[in-house]
Short mmCIF file of C-alpha atoms and ligand atoms in Angstrom, two decimals:
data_model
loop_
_atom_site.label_atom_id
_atom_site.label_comp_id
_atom_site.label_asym_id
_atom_site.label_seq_id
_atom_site.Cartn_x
_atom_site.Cartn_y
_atom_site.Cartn_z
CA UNK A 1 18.70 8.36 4.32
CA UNK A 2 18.28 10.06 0.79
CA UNK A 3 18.20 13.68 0.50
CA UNK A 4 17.06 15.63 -2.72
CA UNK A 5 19.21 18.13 -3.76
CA UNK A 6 17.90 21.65 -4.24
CA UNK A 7 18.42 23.33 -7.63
CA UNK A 8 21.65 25.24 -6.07
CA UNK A 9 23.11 21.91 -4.81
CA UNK A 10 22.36 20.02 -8.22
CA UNK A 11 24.41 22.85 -10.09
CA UNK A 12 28.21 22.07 -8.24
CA UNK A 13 27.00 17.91 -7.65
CA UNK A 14 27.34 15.26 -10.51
CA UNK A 15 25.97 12.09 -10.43
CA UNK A 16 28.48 9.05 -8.86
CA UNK A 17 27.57 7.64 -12.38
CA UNK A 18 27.25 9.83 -14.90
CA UNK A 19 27.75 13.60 -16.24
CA UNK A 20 24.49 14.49 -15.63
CA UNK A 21 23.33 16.86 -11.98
CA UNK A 22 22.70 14.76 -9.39
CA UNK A 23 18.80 15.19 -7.53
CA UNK A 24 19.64 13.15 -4.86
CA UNK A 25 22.17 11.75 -1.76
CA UNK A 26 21.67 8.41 -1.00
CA UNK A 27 23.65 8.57 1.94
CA UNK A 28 23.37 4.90 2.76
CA UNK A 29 24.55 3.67 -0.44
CA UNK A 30 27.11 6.16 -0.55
CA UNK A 31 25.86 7.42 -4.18
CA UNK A 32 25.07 11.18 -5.71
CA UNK A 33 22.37 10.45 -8.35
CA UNK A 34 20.69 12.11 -10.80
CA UNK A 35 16.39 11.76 -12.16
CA UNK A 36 17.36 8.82 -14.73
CA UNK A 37 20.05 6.98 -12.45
CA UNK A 38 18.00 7.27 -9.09
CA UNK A 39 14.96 5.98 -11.11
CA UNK A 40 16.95 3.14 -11.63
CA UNK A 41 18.26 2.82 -7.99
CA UNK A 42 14.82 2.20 -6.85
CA UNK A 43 13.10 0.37 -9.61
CA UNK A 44 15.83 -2.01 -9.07
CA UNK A 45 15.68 -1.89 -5.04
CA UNK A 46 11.95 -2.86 -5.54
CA UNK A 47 12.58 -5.93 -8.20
CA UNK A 48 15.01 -7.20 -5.64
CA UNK A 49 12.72 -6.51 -2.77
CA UNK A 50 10.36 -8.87 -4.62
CA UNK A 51 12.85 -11.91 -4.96
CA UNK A 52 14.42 -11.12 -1.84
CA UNK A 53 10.91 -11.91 0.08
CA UNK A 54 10.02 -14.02 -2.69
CA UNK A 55 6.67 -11.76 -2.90
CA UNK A 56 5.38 -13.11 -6.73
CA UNK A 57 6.19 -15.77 -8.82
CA UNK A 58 6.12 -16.15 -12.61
CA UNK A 59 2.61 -16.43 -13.81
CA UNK A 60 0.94 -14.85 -11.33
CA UNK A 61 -2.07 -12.34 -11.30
CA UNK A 62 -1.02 -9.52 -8.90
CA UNK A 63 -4.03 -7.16 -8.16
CA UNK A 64 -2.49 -3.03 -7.08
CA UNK A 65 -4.55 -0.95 -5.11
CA UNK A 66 -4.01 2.17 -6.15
CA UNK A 67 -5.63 5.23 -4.25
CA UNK A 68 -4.59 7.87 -6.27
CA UNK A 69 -1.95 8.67 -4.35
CA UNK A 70 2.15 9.01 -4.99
CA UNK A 71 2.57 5.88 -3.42
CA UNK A 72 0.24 3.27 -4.97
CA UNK A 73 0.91 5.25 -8.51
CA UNK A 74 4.81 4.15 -7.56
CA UNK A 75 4.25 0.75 -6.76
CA UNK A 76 1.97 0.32 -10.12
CA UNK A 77 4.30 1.91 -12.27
CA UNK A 78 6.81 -0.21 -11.30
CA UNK A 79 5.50 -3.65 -11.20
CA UNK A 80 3.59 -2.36 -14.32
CA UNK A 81 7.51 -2.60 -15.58
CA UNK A 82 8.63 -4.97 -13.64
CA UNK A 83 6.07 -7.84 -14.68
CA UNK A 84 7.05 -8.11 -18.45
CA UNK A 85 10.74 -9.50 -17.40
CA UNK A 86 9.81 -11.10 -14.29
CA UNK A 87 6.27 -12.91 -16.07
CA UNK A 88 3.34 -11.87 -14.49
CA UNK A 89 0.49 -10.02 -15.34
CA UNK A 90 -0.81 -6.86 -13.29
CA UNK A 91 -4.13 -5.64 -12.89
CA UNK A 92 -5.36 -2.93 -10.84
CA UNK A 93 -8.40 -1.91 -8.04
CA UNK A 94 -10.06 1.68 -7.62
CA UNK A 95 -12.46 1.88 -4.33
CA UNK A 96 -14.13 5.39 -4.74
CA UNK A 97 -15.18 6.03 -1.21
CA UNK A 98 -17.64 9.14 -2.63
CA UNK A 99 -15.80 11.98 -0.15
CA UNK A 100 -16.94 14.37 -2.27
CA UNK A 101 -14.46 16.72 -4.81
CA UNK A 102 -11.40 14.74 -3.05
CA UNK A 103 -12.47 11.17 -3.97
CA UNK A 104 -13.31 12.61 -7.52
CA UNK A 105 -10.06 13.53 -8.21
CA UNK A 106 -8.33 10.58 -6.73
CA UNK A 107 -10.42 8.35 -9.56
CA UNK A 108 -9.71 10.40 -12.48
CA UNK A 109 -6.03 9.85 -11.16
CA UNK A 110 -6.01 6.42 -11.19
CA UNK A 111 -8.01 6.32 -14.10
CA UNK A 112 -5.17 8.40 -16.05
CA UNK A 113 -2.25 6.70 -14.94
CA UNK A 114 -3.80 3.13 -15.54
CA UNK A 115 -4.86 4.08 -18.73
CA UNK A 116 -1.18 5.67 -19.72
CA UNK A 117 0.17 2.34 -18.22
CA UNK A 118 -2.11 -0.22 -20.17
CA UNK A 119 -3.53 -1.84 -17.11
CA UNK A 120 -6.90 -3.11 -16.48
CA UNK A 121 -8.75 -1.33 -13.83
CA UNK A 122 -11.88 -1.63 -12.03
CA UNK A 123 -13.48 1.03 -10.43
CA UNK A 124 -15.61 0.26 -7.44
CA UNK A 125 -17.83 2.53 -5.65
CA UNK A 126 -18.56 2.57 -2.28
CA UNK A 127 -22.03 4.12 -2.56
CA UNK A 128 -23.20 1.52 -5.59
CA UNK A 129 -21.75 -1.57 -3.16
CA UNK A 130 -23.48 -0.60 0.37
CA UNK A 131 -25.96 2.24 -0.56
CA UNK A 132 -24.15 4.80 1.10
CA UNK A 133 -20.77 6.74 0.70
CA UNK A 134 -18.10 7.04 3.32
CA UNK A 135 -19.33 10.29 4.90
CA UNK A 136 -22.86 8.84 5.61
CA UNK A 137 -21.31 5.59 6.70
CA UNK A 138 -18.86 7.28 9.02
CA UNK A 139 -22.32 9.52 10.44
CA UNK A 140 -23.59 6.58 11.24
CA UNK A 141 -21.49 4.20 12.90
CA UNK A 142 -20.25 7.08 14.66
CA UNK A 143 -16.57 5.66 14.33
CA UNK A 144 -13.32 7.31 13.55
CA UNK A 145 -13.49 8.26 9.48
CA UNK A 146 -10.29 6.86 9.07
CA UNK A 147 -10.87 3.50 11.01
CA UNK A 148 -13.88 3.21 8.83
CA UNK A 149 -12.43 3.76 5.84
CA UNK A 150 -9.52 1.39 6.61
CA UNK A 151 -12.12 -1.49 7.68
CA UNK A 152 -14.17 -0.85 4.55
CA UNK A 153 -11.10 -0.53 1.73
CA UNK A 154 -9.54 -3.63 3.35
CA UNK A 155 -12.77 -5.62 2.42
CA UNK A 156 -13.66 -4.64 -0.98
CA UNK A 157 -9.91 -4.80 -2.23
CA UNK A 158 -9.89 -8.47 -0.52
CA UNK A 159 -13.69 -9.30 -2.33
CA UNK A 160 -12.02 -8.02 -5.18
CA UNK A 161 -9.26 -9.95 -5.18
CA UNK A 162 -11.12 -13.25 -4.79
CA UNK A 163 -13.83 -12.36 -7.87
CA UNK A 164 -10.68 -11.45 -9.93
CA UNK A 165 -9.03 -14.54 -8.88
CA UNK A 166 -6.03 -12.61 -8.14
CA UNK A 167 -3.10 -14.44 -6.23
CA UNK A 168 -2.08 -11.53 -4.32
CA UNK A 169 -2.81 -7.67 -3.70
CA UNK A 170 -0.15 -5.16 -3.96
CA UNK A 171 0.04 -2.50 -1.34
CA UNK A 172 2.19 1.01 -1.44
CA UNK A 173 2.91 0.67 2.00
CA UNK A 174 6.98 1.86 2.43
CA UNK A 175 9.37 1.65 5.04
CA UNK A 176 8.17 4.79 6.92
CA UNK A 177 4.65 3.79 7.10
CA UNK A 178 5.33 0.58 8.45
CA UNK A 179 7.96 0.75 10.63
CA UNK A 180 6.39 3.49 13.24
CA UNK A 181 3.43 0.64 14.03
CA UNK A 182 6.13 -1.94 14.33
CA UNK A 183 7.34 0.50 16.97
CA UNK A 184 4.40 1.41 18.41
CA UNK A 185 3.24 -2.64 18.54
CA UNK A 186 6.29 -3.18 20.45
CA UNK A 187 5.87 -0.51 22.67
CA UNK A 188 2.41 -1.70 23.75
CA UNK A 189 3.68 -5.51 23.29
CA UNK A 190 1.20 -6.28 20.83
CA UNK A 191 3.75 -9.05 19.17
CA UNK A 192 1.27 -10.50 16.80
CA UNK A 193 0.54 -7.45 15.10
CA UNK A 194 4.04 -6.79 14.34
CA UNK A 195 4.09 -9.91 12.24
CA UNK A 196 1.33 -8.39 9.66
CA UNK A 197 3.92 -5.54 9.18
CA UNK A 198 6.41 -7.29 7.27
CA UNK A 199 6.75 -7.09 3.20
CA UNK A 200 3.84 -9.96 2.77
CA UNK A 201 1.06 -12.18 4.61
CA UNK A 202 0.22 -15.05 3.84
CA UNK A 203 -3.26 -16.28 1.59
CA UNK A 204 -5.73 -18.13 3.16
CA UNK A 205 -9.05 -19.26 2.22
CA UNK A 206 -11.50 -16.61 1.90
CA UNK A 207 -8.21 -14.19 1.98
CA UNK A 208 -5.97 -13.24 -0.68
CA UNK A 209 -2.07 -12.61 0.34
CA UNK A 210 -1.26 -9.20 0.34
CA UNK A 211 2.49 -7.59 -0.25
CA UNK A 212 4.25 -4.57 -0.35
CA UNK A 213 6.90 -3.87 -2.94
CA UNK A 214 8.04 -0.38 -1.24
CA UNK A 215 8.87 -2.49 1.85
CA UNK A 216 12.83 -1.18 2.10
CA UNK A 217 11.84 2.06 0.26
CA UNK A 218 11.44 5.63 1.89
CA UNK A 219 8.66 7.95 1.87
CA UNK A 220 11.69 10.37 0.71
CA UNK A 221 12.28 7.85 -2.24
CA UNK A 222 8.86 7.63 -2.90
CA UNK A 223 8.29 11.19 -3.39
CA UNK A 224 11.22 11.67 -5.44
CA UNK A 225 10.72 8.60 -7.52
CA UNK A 226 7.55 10.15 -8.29
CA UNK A 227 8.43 13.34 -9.33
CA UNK A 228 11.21 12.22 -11.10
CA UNK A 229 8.71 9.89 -13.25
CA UNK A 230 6.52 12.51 -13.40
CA UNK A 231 3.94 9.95 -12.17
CA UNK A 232 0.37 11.75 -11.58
CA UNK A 233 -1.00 11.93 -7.96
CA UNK A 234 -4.56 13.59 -6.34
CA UNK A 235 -4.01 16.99 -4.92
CA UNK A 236 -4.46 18.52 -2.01
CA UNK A 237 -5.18 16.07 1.84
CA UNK A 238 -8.71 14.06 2.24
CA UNK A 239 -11.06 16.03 4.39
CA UNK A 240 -10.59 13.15 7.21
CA UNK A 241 -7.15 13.54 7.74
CA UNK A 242 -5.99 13.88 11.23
CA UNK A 243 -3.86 16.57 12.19
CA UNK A 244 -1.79 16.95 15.03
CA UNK A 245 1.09 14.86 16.43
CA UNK A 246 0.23 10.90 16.93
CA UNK A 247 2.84 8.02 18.47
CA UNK A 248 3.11 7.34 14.97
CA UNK A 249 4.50 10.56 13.76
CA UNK A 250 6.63 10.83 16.46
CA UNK A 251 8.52 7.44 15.98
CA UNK A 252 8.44 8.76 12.32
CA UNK A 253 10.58 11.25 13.26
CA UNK A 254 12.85 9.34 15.93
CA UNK A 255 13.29 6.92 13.61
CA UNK A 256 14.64 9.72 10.44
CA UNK A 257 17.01 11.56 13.24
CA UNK A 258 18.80 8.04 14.10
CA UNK A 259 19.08 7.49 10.04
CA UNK A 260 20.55 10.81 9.91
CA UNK A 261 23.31 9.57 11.97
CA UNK A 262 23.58 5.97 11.05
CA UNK A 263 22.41 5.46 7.39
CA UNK A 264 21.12 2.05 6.62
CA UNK A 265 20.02 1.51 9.72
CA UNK A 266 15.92 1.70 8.75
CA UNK A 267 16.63 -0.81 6.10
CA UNK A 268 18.77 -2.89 8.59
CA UNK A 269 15.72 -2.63 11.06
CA UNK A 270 13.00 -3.07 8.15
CA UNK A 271 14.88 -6.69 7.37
CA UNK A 272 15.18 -7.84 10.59
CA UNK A 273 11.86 -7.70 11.29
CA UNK A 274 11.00 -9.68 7.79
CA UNK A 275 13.27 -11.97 8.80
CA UNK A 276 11.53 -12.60 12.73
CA UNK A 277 7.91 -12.41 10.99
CA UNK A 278 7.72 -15.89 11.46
CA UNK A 279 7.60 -15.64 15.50
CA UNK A 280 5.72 -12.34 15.61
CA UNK A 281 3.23 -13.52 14.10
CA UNK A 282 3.21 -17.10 16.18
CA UNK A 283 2.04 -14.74 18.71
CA UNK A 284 -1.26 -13.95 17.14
CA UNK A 285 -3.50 -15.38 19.38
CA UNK A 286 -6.80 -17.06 19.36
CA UNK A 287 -8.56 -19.19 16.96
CA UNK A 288 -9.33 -18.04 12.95
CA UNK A 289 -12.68 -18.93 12.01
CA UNK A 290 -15.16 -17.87 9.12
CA UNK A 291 -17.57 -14.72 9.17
CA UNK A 292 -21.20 -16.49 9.39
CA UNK A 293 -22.40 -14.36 6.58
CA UNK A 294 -19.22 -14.10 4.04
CA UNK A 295 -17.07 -16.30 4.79
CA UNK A 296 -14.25 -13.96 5.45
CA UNK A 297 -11.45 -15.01 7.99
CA UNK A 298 -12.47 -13.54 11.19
CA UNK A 299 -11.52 -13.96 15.04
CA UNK A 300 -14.92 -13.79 15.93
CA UNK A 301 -18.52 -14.99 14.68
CA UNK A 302 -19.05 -12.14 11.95
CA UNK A 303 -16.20 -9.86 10.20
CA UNK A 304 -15.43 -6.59 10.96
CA UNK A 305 -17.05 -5.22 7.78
CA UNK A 306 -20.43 -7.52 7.82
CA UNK A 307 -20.70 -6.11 11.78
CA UNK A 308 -20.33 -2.76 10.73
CA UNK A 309 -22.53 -2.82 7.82
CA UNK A 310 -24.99 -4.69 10.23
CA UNK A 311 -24.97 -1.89 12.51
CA UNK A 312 -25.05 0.93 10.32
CA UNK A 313 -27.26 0.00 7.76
CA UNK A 314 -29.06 -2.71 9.39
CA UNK A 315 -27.96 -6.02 7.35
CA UNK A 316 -24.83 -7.48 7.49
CA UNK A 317 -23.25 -6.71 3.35
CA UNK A 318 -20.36 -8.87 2.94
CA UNK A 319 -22.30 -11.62 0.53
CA UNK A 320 -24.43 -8.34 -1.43
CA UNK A 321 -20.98 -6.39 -1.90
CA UNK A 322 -19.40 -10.00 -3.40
CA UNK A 323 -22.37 -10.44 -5.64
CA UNK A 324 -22.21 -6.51 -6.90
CA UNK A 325 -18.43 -6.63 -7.19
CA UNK A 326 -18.86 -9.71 -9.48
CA UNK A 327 -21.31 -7.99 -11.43
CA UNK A 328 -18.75 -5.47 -11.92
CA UNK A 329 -15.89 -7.89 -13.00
CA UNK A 330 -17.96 -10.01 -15.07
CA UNK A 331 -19.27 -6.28 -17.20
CA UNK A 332 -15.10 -5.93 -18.14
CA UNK A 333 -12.14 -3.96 -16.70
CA UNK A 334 -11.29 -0.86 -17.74
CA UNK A 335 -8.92 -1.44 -20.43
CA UNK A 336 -10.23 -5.07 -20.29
CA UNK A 337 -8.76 -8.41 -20.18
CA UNK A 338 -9.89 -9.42 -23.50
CA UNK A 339 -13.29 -8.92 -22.82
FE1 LIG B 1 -9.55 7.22 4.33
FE2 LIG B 1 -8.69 8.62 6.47
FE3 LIG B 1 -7.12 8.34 4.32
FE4 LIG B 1 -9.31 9.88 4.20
S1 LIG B 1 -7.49 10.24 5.50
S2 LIG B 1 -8.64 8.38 2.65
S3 LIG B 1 -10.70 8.73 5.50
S4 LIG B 1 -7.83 6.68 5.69
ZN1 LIG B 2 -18.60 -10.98 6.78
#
């Protein structure tokens, strides 16, 4: 558990390492830290989170999804860091989903901070892909927004990742948004699923590896990392999101009151389940096979994203949206790669 220290508390606590007021406890490390010392703590959590699970290796192209949110800003800013001592080159994915002021805002954020960074970005739009922006894609499959908007982000990052020929995505999943699923998975015994939740899958063909760097970070430590960095992030919620109390939130908070007592023990928890990925996801059943119309890895006949497409705008879009997003790529990234 970390806690940040209000402006009264910083005033009587030092930092365990130097003169300076400490901003945070991290209780399970047993340190008092202050902005430039905690910065460290985590940047150098995350580089050892990456050799730990051996996420990249030297050389690599690592594509970040970045939302324009705390998190994904994080994650970029670190491995932005990060890649000139470990050798390998970042580059970085926009979807704008078209919701309106909200989805405005979250591009010119990721905009800023890749620009401020030096890292290549494209931009892709969800309306210049498929025809049609989240809201009028959510109208008419008649599905949950955010189920939708999962499904769809999943599939253009991935497409994105193939035409940039990048060897894995980077996610700013942490430790609190992954561990209430694993929960909830186990609760409802849906073992496979738990093995998806760990700090990287697997590429396959058609499918490009994804892994998450926050893996044994907080969303405390995320937030405070961020502010600390002064790292921009969009303002204000998306219109979609759900309020109200889900399983979820619930083992969210079940979870942070047994860490209150026991610090360590989410990490401990987070790592055990990284290291039993192996058999979770030896549960997974049923046969992989290709999507009929792009090639994606599917369970079925036709992907998720080519059946929804099919159904809400008639056709199925998984090989149009490859063709576009190569368009894209091949007109130069923001802040190009030498083109
Ligand atoms: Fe997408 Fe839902 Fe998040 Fe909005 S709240 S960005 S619809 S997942
Ligand atoms: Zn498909």
């Amino acid at each position: 558990m970390t806690d940040r220290l209000s402006e009264g508390d910083g005033c009587t606590l030092k930092c365990s390492l130097c003169e300076n007021p400490a901003v945070a406890v991290v209780r399970y490390a047993k340190l008092r830290l202050c902005g430039k010392h905690f910065a460290e703590f985590i940047r150098r959590r995350v580089v050892k989170t990456i050799e730990r699970y051996k996420l990249v290796q030297r050389g690599w192209r690592v594509l970040v999804a970045v939302s324009g949110g705390k998190d994904s800003s994080v994650v970029l800013q670190i491995l932005s860091d990060a890649s000139k001592h470990l050798g390998f080159e970042v580059e970085a994915v926009h979807i704008d989903l078209g919701i309106g002021e909200y989805s405005r805002r979250a591009r010119e954020v990721a905009e800023r901070l890749c620009d401020a960074l030096g890292v290549p970005l494209v931009v892709l739009e969800l309306n210049d892909l498929v025809g049609a922006p989240l809201p009028e894609l959510v109208t008419r499959s008649r599905r949950p927004a955010c189920s939708v908007c999962g499904l769809v982000k999943r599939h253009l990052i991935n497409s994105a990742a193939l035409e940039l020929k990048a060897d894995v995505v980077a996610l700013g999943h942490h430790m609190d948004d992954l561990l209430p699923y694993v929960v909830k998975n186990f609760i409802l015994q849906n073992l496979g699923d738990i093995g998806k939740l760990g700090p990287k899958t697997e590429s396959d063909e058609g499918l490009v590896g994804r892994i998450r760097p926050l893996y044994e970070v907080s969303e405390r430590e995320v937030a405070l990392y961020a502010y600390t960095q002064g790292l921009p992030a969009v303002e204000g919620s998306c219109p979609y999101t759900v309020k109200g109390c889900s399983i979820e939130e619930e083992v969210r908070q079940f979870l942070n009151s047994i860490e209150e007592r026991n610090p360590g023990i989410k990490i401990a928890f987070a790592r055990a389940i990284a290291r039993n990925a192996g058999f979770y996801r030896s549960r997974l059943a049923g046969q992989v096979s290709r999507c009929r119309h792009c090639g994606t890895p599917t369970s079925g006949e036709v992907c998720a994203f080519c059946r929804l497409t099919e159904r809400s705008l008639g056709r199925p879009m998984g090989p149009a949206v490859r063709a576009r997003i190569r368009e894209v790529v091949e007109g130069g990234l923001r802040g190009l790669r030498g083109s």
